[in-house]
XYZ file of C-alpha atoms in Angstrom:
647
model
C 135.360 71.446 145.627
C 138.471 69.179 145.926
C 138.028 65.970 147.990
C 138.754 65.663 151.643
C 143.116 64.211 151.866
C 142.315 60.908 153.023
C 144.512 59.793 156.018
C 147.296 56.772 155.241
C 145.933 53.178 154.807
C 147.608 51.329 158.212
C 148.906 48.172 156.480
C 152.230 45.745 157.218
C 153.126 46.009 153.606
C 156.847 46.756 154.256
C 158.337 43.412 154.674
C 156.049 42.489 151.763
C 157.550 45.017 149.569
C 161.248 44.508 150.862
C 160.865 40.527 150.088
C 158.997 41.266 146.435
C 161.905 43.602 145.782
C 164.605 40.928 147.437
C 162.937 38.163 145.516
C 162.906 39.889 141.877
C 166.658 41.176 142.425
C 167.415 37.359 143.078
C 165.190 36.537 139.666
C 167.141 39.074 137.840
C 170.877 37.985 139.143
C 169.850 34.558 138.368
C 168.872 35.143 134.931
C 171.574 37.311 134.324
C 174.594 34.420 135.506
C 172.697 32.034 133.237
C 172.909 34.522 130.174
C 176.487 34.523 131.458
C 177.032 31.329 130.245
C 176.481 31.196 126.741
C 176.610 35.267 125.829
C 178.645 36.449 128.538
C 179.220 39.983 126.595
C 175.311 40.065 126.192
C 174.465 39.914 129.608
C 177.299 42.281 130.819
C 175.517 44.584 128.189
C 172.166 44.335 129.953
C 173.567 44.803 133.361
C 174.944 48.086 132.521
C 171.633 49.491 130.745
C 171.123 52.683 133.155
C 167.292 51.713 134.264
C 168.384 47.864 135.120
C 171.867 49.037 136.948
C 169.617 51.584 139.271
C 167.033 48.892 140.339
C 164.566 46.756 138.749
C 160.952 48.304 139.679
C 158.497 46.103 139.884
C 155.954 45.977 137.034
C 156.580 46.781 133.222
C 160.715 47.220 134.050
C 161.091 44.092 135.314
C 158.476 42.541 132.169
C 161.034 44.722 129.835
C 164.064 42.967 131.519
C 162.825 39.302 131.104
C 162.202 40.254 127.183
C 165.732 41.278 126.981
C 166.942 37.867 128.516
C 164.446 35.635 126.713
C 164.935 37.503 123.153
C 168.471 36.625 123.606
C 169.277 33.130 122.399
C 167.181 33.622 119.210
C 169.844 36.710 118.490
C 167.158 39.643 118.939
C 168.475 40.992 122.248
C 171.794 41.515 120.915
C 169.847 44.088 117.903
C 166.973 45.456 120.348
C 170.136 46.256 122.718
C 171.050 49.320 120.157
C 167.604 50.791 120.020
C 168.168 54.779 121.917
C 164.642 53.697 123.693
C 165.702 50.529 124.917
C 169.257 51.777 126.461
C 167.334 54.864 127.805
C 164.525 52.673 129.293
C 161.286 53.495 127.226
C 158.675 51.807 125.581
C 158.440 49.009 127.941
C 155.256 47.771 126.646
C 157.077 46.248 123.345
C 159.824 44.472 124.921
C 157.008 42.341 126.994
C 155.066 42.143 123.584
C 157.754 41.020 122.078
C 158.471 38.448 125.224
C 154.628 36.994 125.026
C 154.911 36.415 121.039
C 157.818 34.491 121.847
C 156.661 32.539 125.054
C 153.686 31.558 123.174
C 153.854 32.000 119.570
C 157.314 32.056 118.583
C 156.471 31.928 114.361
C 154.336 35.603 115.037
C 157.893 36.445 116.783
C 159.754 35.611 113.546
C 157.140 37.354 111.102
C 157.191 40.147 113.149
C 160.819 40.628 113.945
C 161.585 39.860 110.375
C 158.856 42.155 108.683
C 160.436 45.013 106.273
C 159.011 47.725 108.461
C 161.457 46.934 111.497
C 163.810 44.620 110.495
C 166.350 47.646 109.682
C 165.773 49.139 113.445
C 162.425 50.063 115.256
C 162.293 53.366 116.131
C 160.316 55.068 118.806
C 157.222 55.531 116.924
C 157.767 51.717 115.510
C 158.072 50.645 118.876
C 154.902 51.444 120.447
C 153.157 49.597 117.663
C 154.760 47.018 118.746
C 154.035 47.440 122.340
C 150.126 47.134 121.236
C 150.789 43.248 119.585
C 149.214 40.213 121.676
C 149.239 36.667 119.974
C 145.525 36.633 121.087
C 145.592 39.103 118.026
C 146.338 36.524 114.944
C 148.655 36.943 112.456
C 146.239 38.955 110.058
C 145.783 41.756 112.883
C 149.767 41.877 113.380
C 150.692 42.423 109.405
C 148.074 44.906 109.412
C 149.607 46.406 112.411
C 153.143 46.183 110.634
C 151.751 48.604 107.311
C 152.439 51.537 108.035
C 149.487 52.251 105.691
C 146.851 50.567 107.268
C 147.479 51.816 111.116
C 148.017 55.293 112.768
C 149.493 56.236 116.223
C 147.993 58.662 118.372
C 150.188 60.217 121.315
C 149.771 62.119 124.778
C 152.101 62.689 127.950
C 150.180 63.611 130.997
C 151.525 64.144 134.568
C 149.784 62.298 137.665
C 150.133 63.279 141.328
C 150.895 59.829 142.135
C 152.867 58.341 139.568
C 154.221 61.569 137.677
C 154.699 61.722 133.860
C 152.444 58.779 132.166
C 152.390 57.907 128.587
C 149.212 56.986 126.581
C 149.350 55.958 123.252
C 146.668 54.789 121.047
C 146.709 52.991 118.176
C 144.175 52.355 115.517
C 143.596 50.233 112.483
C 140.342 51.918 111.599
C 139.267 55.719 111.558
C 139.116 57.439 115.157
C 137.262 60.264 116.725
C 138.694 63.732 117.932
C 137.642 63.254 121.402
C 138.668 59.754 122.005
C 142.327 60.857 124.043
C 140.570 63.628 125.896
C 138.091 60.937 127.158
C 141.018 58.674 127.558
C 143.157 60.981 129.729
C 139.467 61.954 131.906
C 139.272 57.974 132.498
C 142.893 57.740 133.407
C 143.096 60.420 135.795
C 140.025 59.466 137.666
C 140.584 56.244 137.982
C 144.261 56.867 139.411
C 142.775 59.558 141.415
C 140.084 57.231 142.962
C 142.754 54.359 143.469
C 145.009 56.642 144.921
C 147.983 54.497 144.077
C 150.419 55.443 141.070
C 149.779 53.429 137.724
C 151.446 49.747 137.707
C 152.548 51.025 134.255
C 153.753 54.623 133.216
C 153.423 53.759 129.715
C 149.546 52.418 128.321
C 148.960 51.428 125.427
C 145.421 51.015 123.648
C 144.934 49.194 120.383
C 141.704 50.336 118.599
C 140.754 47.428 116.128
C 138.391 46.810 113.466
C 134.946 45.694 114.477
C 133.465 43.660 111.687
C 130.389 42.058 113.851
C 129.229 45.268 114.706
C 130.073 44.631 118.190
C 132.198 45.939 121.366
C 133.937 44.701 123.266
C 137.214 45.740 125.034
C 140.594 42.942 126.810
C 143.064 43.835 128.783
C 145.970 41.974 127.660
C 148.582 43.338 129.886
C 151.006 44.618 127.493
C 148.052 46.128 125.443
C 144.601 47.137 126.124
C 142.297 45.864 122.823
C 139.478 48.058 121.845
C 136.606 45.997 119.489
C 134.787 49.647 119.116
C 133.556 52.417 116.927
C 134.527 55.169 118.087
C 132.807 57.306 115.511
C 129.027 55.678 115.956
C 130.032 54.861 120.423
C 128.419 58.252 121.898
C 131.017 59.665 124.231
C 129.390 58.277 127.834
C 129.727 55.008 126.246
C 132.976 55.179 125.281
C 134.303 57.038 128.537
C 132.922 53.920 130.222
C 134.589 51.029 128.301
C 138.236 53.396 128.225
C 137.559 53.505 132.202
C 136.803 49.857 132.927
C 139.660 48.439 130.838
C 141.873 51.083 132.709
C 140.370 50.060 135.866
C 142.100 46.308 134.767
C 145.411 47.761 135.301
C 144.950 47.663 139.301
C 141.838 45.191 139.375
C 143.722 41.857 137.666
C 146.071 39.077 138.630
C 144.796 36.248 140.954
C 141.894 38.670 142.292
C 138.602 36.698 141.903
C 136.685 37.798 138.887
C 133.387 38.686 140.785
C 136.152 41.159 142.859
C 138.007 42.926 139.624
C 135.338 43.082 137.211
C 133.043 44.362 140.122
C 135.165 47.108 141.404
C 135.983 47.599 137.318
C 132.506 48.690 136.703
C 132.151 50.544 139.459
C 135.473 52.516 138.604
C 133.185 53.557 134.738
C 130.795 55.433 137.425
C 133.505 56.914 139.010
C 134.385 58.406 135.667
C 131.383 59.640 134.712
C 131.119 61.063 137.758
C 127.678 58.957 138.602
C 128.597 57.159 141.968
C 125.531 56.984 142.965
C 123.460 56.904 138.771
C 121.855 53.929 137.317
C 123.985 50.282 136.920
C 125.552 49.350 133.635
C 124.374 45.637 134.159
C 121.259 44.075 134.095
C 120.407 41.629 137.153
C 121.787 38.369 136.897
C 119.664 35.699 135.628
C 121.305 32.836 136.624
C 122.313 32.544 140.496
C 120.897 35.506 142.728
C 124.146 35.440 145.151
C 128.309 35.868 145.332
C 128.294 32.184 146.797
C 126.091 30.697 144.321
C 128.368 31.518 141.690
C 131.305 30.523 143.167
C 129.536 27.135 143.502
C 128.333 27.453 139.534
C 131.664 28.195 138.851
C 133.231 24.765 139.708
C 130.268 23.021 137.455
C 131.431 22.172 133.919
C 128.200 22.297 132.509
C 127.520 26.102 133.470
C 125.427 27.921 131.326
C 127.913 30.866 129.250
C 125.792 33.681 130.362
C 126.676 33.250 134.242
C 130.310 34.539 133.540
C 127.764 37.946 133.279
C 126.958 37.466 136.862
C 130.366 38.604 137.768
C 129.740 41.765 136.419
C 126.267 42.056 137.337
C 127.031 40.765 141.099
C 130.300 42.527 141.752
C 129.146 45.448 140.718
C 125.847 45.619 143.053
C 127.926 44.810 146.347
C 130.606 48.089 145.436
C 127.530 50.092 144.706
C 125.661 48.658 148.043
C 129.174 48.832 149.912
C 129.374 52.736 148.742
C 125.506 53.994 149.468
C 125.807 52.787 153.088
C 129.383 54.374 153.579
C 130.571 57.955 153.686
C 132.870 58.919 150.024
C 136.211 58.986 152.060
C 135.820 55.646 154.267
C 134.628 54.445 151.248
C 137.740 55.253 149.171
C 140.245 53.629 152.189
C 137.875 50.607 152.172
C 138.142 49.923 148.732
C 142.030 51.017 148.300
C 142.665 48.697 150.944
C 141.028 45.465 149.052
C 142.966 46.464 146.371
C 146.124 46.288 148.211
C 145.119 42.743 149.679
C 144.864 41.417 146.392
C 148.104 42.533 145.703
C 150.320 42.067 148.634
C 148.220 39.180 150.157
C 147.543 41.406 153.444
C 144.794 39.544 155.700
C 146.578 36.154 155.480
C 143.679 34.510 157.876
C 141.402 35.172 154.678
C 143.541 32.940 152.112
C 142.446 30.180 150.957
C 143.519 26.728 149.363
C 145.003 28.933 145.665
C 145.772 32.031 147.508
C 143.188 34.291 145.941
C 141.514 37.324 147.919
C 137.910 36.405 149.137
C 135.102 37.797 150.425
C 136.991 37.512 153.835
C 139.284 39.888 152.199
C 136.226 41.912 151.474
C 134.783 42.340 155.081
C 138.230 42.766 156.687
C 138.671 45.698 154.142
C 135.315 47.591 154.545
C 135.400 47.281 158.352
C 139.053 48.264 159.690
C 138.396 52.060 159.895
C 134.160 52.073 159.822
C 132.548 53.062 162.795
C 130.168 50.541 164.935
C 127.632 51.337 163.164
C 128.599 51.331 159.324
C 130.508 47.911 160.213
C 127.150 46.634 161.086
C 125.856 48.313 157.465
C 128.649 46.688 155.973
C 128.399 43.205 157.448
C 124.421 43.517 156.368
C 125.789 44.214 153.179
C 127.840 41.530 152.068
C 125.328 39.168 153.681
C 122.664 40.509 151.191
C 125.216 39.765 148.266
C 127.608 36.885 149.085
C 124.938 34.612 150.710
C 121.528 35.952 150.383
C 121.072 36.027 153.936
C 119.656 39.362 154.154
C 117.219 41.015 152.464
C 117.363 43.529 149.162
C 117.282 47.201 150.381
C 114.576 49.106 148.223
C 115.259 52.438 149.331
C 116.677 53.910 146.576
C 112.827 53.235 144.421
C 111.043 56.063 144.047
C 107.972 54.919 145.872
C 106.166 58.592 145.587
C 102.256 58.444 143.531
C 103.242 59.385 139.825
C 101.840 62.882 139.005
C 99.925 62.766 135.615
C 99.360 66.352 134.952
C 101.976 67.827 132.623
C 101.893 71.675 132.920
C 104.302 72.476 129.902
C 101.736 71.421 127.642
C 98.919 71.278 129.258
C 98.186 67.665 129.282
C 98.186 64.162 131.596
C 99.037 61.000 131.061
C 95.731 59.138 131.156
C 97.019 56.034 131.527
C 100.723 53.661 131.593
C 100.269 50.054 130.841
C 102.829 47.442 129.416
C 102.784 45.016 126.571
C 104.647 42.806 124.255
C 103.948 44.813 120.966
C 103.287 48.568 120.458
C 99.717 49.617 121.734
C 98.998 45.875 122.543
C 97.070 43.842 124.922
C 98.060 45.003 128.308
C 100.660 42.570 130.915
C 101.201 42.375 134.092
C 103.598 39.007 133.914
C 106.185 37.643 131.363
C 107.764 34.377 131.461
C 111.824 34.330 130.884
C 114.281 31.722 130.659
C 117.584 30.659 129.388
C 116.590 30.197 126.018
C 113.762 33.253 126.098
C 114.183 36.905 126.866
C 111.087 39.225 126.520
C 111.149 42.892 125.428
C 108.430 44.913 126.256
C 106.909 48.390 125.281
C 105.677 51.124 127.874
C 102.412 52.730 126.438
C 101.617 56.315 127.372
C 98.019 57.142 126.763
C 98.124 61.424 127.086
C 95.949 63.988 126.343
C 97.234 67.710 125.441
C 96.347 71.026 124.529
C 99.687 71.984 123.044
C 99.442 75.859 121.958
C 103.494 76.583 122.644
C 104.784 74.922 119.730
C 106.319 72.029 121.207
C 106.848 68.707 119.122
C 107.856 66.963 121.824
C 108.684 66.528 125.136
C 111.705 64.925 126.488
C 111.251 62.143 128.884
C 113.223 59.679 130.547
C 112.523 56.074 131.507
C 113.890 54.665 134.324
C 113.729 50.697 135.411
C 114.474 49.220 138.934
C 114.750 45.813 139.496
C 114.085 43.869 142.954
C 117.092 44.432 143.705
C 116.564 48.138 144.811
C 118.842 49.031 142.173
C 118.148 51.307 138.959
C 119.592 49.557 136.101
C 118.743 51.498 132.840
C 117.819 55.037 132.454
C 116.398 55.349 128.596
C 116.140 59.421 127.298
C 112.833 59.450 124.889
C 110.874 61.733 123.502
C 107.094 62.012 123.599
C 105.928 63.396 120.291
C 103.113 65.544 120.357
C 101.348 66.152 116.844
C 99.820 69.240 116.275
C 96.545 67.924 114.823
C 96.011 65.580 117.910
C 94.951 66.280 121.337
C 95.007 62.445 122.659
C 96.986 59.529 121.603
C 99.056 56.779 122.706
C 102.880 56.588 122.214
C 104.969 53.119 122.531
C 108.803 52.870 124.408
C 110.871 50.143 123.732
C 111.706 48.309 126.957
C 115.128 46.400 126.811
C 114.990 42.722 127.171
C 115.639 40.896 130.655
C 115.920 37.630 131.632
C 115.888 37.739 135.266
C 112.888 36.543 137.214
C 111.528 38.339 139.686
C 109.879 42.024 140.591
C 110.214 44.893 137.607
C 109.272 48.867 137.963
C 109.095 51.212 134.541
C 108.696 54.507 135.797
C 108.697 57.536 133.566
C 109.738 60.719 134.437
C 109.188 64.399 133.036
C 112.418 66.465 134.686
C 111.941 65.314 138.102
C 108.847 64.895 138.171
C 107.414 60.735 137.960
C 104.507 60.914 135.468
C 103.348 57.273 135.085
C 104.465 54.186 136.475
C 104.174 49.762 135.415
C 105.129 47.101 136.847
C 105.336 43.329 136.119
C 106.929 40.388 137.503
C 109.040 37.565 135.346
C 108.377 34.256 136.174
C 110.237 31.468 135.378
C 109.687 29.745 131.873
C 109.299 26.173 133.175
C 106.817 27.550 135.617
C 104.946 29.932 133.304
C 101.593 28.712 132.938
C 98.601 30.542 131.403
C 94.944 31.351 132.508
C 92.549 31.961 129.413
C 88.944 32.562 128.903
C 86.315 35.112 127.764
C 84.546 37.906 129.169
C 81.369 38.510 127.196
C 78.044 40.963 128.446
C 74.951 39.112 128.985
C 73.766 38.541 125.178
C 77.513 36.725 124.697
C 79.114 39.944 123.109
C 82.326 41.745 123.883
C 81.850 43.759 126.931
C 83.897 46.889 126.137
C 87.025 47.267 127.852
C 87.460 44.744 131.076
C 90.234 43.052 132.982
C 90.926 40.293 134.985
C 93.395 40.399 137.794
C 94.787 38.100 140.492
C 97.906 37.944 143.185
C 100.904 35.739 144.589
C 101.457 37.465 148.090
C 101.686 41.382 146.980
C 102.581 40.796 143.542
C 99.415 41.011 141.192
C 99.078 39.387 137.484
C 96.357 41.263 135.376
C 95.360 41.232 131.707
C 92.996 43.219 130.033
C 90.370 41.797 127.337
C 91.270 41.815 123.896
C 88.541 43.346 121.737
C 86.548 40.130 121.125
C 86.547 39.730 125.114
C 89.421 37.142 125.204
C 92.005 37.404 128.000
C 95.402 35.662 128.995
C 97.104 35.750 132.392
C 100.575 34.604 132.991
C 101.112 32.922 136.280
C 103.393 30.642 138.062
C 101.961 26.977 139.683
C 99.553 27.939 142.638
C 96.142 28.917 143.575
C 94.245 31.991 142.060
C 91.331 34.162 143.109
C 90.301 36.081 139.608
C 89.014 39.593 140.483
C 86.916 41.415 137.573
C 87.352 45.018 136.721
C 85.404 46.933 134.027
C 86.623 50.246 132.661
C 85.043 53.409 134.395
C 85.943 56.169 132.468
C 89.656 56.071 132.480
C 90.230 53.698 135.090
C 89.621 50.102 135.985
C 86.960 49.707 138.600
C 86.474 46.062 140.973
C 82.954 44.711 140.712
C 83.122 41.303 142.002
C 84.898 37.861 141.725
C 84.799 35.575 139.310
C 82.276 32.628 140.347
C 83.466 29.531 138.767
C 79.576 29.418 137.206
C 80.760 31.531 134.483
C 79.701 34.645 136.269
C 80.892 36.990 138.728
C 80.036 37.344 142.666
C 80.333 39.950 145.084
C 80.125 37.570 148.432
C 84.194 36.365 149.071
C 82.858 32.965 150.253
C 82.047 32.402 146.811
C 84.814 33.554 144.732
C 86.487 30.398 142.578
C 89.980 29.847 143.383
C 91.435 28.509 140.096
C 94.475 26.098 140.490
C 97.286 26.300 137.964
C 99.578 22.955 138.963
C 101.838 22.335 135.678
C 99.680 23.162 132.928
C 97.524 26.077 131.025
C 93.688 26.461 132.154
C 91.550 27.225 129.431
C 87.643 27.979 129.133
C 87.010 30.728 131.702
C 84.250 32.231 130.723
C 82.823 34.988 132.848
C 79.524 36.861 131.600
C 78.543 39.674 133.179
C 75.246 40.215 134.842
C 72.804 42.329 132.587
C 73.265 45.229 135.614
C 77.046 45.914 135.828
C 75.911 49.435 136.670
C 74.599 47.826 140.102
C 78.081 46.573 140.790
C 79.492 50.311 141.120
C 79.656 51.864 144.328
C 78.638 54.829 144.882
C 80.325 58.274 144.558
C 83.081 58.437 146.537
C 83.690 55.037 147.824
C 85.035 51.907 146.421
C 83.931 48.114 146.173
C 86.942 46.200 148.253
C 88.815 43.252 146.893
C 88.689 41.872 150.613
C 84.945 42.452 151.780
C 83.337 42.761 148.500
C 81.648 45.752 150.300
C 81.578 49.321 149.236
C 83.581 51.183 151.517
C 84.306 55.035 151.342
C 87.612 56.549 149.473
């Protein structure tokens, strides 16, 4: 179903326009009389090219016009000038190549423009090579670029509604993929389709390099967009997302705040893959929690790298917040409407000392059409990511009880916990910092009676932060072995360095199976609790666990199998509850005593205090009846009374 025609954004942009347009005519007559001076011929030349005569448009014609004029006193203009595509008014992309390598590195000028493969004429194919050179490239990258052996050129003309017939061109110096220009074109035309304004350029060029590291990484260098990818190993969601994003750069660039464009860039790669509404691409910042903060670690020299992330990371959650709490179409004005603020400088109450859009810009966007209400959503909004002033909305978790039974194989999970290594020692607590990240691995523990044949069963792991935003949604498989009817399986769990509030919940079709969380503290507050838990003769217990809470959060560990235990906490004050394992799940018996025992009156539970350092030697044994501990069927000892109350 096609979307909804969206009614015309309401902004004073004419006189804007008419004095850009006045002001670049007066740029291009004053350029022109001072060619006159010293090449008068030359510049009457340039004047009468058809696509300068009819108006200089703004964008890659007027870029193509100053390399013309700048080329000229080192005698290229005059040879460029004969070129069919530069008389007709094509390949604008390698005149303004050919302007930056001279602007800032005039010797790659000279080895290009004197290279054996163009310096008898560049022809149309030669020229969009061209178009894809940057001096941010090195010299290495452009004489590979100038063998015809070592580089290939890809080429596709599409039609937009908005800005008609586009060119995208692609070339590579390493081995491509068939569907690389299909997902090119897909990105293209959803991003212009989302925008709803035509292309600043009509001709794109992308410039696939070699990727020696093993990394990705993509630029947008104006003239050229730089891919540092595979695009035989990328899988094609990847790939559709990078191609979108570095699209996305052609509206979301210039003096627009970085938190702004590479915000409503990422949010443009959902667009494409059609996931509005899916999991984030980036992880929660680890370094400032808020729009302001960063703008306040931006101005410190001494910033740490990774908080250039942040932009990403931040941006991205207030377009994705901005976009759940608005309707598609109001969303769509809204966010066309920023764009045209950063270009056009609209809201001129919101500029500040350099002139760049704000978060003023921001609010006076998202709020000129919304109604009452969303305006109030809005305003909530950008409070909860420019300031911190409001809190996260956690909506969006999936808050339902996890279902264990698996009917497709006749099975449950019989238990989810997470550690740092495959099947270890369970954790309820990590400690991250700038120098640490942690991985961790989700255990399954499942039982099955597998008689269909199945080897496995495809699952998906999904992690939320405290953010109220799913970040990462991992497709696994559970393996089930035909000669087992219980065992435990082991996910990887990408590394984060954010602290706060984490939820790994796993997922069989729709249906949530198992669910851990934990919370990451921060490293220089990351203190451990350690001790023993032994039965009354000093011997390993069997399977027990010590838990313990800051506010709702709880910290727990389970014993190791010689009884030892480690909690992770932050600085504070600790009551430790004991649990012992009861068939397949942890029961409460009691609180630990500070005696080296365990009580079931709350007026004489220990409270531990952590203040700076580890706490060693707590030793709890239990008492010779932990069968008298356990309540009775169908009720439950409480962690508040120490009672047994009923289920």
């Amino acid at each position: 179903m096609p979307r909804p025609t969206l009614p015309p954004i309401q902004l004073n942009i004419g006189p804007r326009v008419a004095f850009g347009d006045q002001q670049r005519e007066g740029w291009v007559r004053n350029d022109l009389d001072e060619l006159r001076k010293t090449l008068p011929e030359l510049a009457t030349r340039i004047e009468g090219l058809p696509w300068i005569k009819d108006g200089i448009a703004k964008g890659d014609e007027y870029s193509a016009f100053r390399g013309l004029i700048h080329l000229a006193s080192a005698g290229h203009t005059a040879r460029l000038i004969e070129e069919p595509w530069v008389v007709e008014g094509r390949n604008y992309p390698a005149l303004e190549a050919l302007l930056v390598l001279a602007i800032n590195k005039p010797n790659y000028l000279t080895r290009v423009m004197t290279h054996p493969t163009i310096s008898d004429g560049i022809s149309e194919q030669e020229a969009k090579i061209v178009g894809s050179m940057h001096p941010f490239l090195g010299a290495d990258l452009l004489d590979k670029l100038l063998d015809p052996e070592q580089v290939t050129l890809e080429e596709r003309t599409i039609t937009l509604p908005q800005a008609g017939e586009t060119e995208i061109a692609i070339v590579r110096t390493r081995p491509g993929a068939d569907h690389t220009m299909d997902l090119l074109e897909r990105a293209v035309r959803s991003v212009g389709e989302f925008m709803g304004r035509p292309f600043p350029k009509r001709q794109m060029i992308y410039l696939f390099e070699e990727t020696p590291s093993g990394g990705s990484a993509g630029h947008n260098l104006g003239n050229v967009i730089t891919l540092l990818i595979d695009e035989q190993t990328l899988s094609g969601e990847l790939l559709l997302a990078l191609l979108a994003h570095e699209t996305s750069h052609h509206y979301w660039t210039g003096v627009t705040p970085t938190w702004i464009k590479e915000g409503a860039a990422t949010f443009l790669e959902a667009i494409a893959k059609g996931e509005p509404q899916g999991p984030l691409d980036w992880s929660p910042c680890a370094v400032v929690g808020s729009i302001a903060e960063l703008e306040e670690l931006e101005r410190d020299p001494s910033a740490p790298r990774e908080s250039r992330l942040c932009h990403y990371s931040l941006g991205e959650r207030l377009f994705h917040d901005l976009y759940r709490n608005m309707d598609d179409t109001a969303f769509r004005l809204a966010f066309r409407r920023l764009y045209l603020h950063t270009v056009y400088e609209i809201a001129d109450e919101c500029r500040n000392a350099n002139g760049w859009a704000n978060i003023c810009d921001v609010k006076e966007a998202f709020t000129a059409y919304a109604s009452d209400e969303t305006a109030a959503a809005v305003e909530k909004v950008i409070a909860r990511w420019y300031d911190g002033t409001q809190p996260y909305d956690l909506s969006s978790i999936d808050d339902t009880p996890s279902k264990a039974e698996i009917a497709a194989i006749n099975g449950r999970i019989e238990s989810a916990y997470l550690s740092f290594s495959e099947g270890g020692s369970p954790v309820s607590a990590v400690a991250v910092g700038s120098n640490r990240e942690l991985a961790l691995f989700l255990n399954l523990d499942y039982s099955y009676g597998n008689s269909n044949g199945l080897r496995s069963l495809p699952i998906e792991i999904a992690l939320y932060f405290e953010d109220g935003f799913e970040y990462r949604r991992i497709q696994q498989e559970l393996p089930l072995p035909s000669n087992a009817t219980r065992q435990t399986h082991s996910f990887f769990i990408p590394p984060h360095s954010a602290t706060g509030r984490y939820w790994v919940q796993a997922y069989w079709e729709e249906q949530k199976i198992a669910e851990a969380t934990f919370e990451a503290v921060p490293d220089s507050d990351a203190h451990s609790m350690r001790g023993r838990v032994t039965d009354p003769d000093g011997n390993p217990p069997g399977t027990a666990a010590l838990r313990t809470r800051v506010g709702g959060v709880y910290f727990q560990a389970n014993t190791e199998p010689n009884g030892a235990f480690t909690i992770v906490v932050p600085s504070g004050s600790f009551i430790l509850d004991v649990l012992v394992l009861v068939g397949s799940e942890y029961v409460f018996v009691g609180w630990y005593d500070g005696k080296g025992s365990i009580t079931t009156d709350p007026n004489q539970a220990f409270q531990v205090v952590v203040s700076g350092t580890d706490i060693e030697g707590i030793n709890i044994r239990l008492p010779t009846d932990t069968e008298g501990l356990l309540c009775p069927t169908g009720s439950f000892r409480s962690s508040r009374t120490g009672n047994c109350v009923p289920l």
